[in-house]
Short mmCIF file of C-alpha atoms in Angstrom, two decimals:
data_model
loop_
_atom_site.label_atom_id
_atom_site.label_comp_id
_atom_site.label_asym_id
_atom_site.label_seq_id
_atom_site.Cartn_x
_atom_site.Cartn_y
_atom_site.Cartn_z
CA UNK C 20 0.06 0.03 -0.08
CA UNK C 21 1.53 3.23 -1.05
CA UNK C 22 1.42 6.67 0.45
CA UNK C 23 -0.60 7.99 -2.50
CA UNK C 24 -3.18 5.25 -2.50
CA UNK C 25 -4.44 6.27 1.00
CA UNK C 26 -6.28 9.32 -0.32
CA UNK C 27 -6.96 12.53 1.49
CA UNK C 28 -7.94 10.94 4.83
CA UNK C 29 -4.28 10.00 5.32
CA UNK C 30 -3.02 13.48 4.75
CA UNK C 31 -5.64 14.77 7.11
CA UNK C 32 -4.64 12.40 9.73
CA UNK C 33 -0.95 13.20 9.19
CA UNK C 34 -1.60 17.00 9.51
CA UNK C 35 -3.48 16.45 12.75
CA UNK C 36 -0.54 14.36 14.12
CA UNK C 37 2.37 16.51 12.92
CA UNK C 38 2.44 19.84 14.35
CA UNK C 39 2.85 23.10 12.58
CA UNK C 40 6.63 23.66 11.98
CA UNK C 41 6.22 27.49 12.55
CA UNK C 42 5.01 26.53 16.16
CA UNK C 43 7.89 24.24 17.08
CA UNK C 44 10.65 25.76 19.28
CA UNK C 45 13.81 26.74 17.68
CA UNK C 46 16.47 23.98 17.45
CA UNK C 47 20.06 24.21 18.34
CA UNK C 48 21.44 24.86 14.72
CA UNK C 49 19.14 27.69 14.36
CA UNK C 50 20.10 29.20 17.78
CA UNK C 51 23.75 28.46 17.61
CA UNK C 52 24.89 31.79 16.02
CA UNK C 53 22.70 33.74 18.58
CA UNK C 54 24.06 31.67 21.42
CA UNK C 55 27.66 32.33 20.20
CA UNK C 56 27.05 36.02 19.89
CA UNK C 57 25.43 36.16 23.27
CA UNK C 58 28.62 34.28 24.76
CA UNK C 59 31.00 36.73 23.01
CA UNK C 60 28.87 39.77 23.97
CA UNK C 61 28.76 38.73 27.65
CA UNK C 62 32.46 37.84 27.80
CA UNK C 63 33.59 41.00 26.15
CA UNK C 64 31.24 43.18 28.27
CA UNK C 65 32.70 41.68 31.49
CA UNK C 66 36.29 41.87 30.12
CA UNK C 67 35.71 45.56 29.26
CA UNK C 68 34.38 46.08 32.81
CA UNK C 69 37.32 44.47 34.51
CA UNK C 70 39.91 46.23 32.32
CA UNK C 71 38.30 49.67 33.21
CA UNK C 72 39.12 48.99 36.80
CA UNK C 73 42.30 50.82 38.19
CA UNK C 74 45.20 48.76 39.30
CA UNK C 75 46.86 45.70 37.90
CA UNK C 76 44.87 42.61 36.98
CA UNK C 77 45.92 39.09 37.05
CA UNK C 78 45.44 37.21 33.82
CA UNK C 79 43.82 33.89 34.99
CA UNK C 80 41.11 35.45 37.36
CA UNK C 81 40.36 37.95 34.65
CA UNK C 82 39.83 35.41 32.00
CA UNK C 83 37.90 33.13 34.23
CA UNK C 84 35.45 36.00 35.16
CA UNK C 85 35.02 36.92 31.47
CA UNK C 86 34.31 33.39 30.41
CA UNK C 87 32.00 32.83 33.35
CA UNK C 88 30.12 36.10 32.32
CA UNK C 89 29.94 34.59 28.68
CA UNK C 90 28.28 31.60 30.09
CA UNK C 91 25.98 33.40 32.16
CA UNK C 92 24.80 35.54 29.21
CA UNK C 93 24.56 32.46 26.93
CA UNK C 94 22.27 30.93 29.57
CA UNK C 95 20.14 33.99 30.00
CA UNK C 96 19.66 34.31 26.22
CA UNK C 97 18.82 30.70 25.87
CA UNK C 98 16.13 30.99 28.67
CA UNK C 99 14.65 34.09 27.22
CA UNK C 100 14.56 32.61 23.66
CA UNK C 101 12.49 29.70 25.06
CA UNK C 102 10.33 31.78 27.23
CA UNK C 103 9.22 34.20 24.74
CA UNK C 104 7.89 33.01 21.36
CA UNK C 105 9.89 35.40 18.91
CA UNK C 106 12.05 37.78 21.01
CA UNK C 107 13.84 40.61 19.13
CA UNK C 108 17.50 39.82 18.54
CA UNK C 109 18.47 43.24 19.62
CA UNK C 110 16.61 42.67 22.98
CA UNK C 111 18.59 39.40 23.37
CA UNK C 112 21.87 41.01 22.65
CA UNK C 113 21.07 43.66 25.26
CA UNK C 114 20.25 41.11 27.71
CA UNK C 115 23.41 39.34 27.00
CA UNK C 116 25.47 42.65 27.58
CA UNK C 117 23.54 43.54 30.82
CA UNK C 118 24.31 39.79 32.07
CA UNK C 119 27.88 40.25 31.17
CA UNK C 120 28.27 43.37 33.04
CA UNK C 121 26.60 41.96 35.94
CA UNK C 122 28.75 38.82 35.88
CA UNK C 123 28.21 35.19 36.71
CA UNK C 124 26.62 35.97 40.13
CA UNK C 125 23.29 36.68 38.17
CA UNK C 126 22.90 32.95 37.59
CA UNK C 127 22.77 32.50 41.37
CA UNK C 128 20.03 35.00 41.64
CA UNK C 129 18.17 33.63 38.75
CA UNK C 130 18.26 30.11 40.07
CA UNK C 131 16.96 31.31 43.40
CA UNK C 132 14.08 33.02 41.65
CA UNK C 133 13.26 29.92 39.66
CA UNK C 134 13.38 27.81 42.79
CA UNK C 135 11.30 30.08 44.72
CA UNK C 136 8.64 30.38 41.71
CA UNK C 137 8.67 26.51 41.51
CA UNK C 138 8.22 26.10 45.31
CA UNK C 139 11.52 24.22 45.54
CA UNK C 140 13.19 26.56 47.86
CA UNK C 141 13.98 25.12 51.19
CA UNK C 142 13.85 27.24 54.46
CA UNK C 143 17.33 28.35 55.67
CA UNK C 144 18.96 26.09 58.13
CA UNK C 145 19.13 27.12 61.64
CA UNK C 146 22.33 27.22 63.69
CA UNK C 147 22.92 24.40 66.14
CA UNK C 148 22.87 26.79 69.03
CA UNK C 149 20.57 25.52 71.61
#
């Protein structure tokens, strides 16, 4: 039995099962350039911030801060692109730069907010005094 011998009912069934391609979330190959740009923007922004400070900088901690800020920017842009149906690329680039300026500590705040929204946040532990 061939695909064409099934008639229009088969195509109607196929259309009902397969989602509209425009409604599918973007895949990694389509997001890769945007994520690479977000990583570069976040790293460059943090590096610029660190180099603007007075005094002498050590290479390894400066590079680590810049790379961590790039990872944070990449994470925030990926989450924003999944949370909103079609965010503007300029808004995502701005979010990457703001995240890069804030540094990797923003991921701690973002995870705490997410845990609180999901009800996963545990109450703070009490000291063992008494």
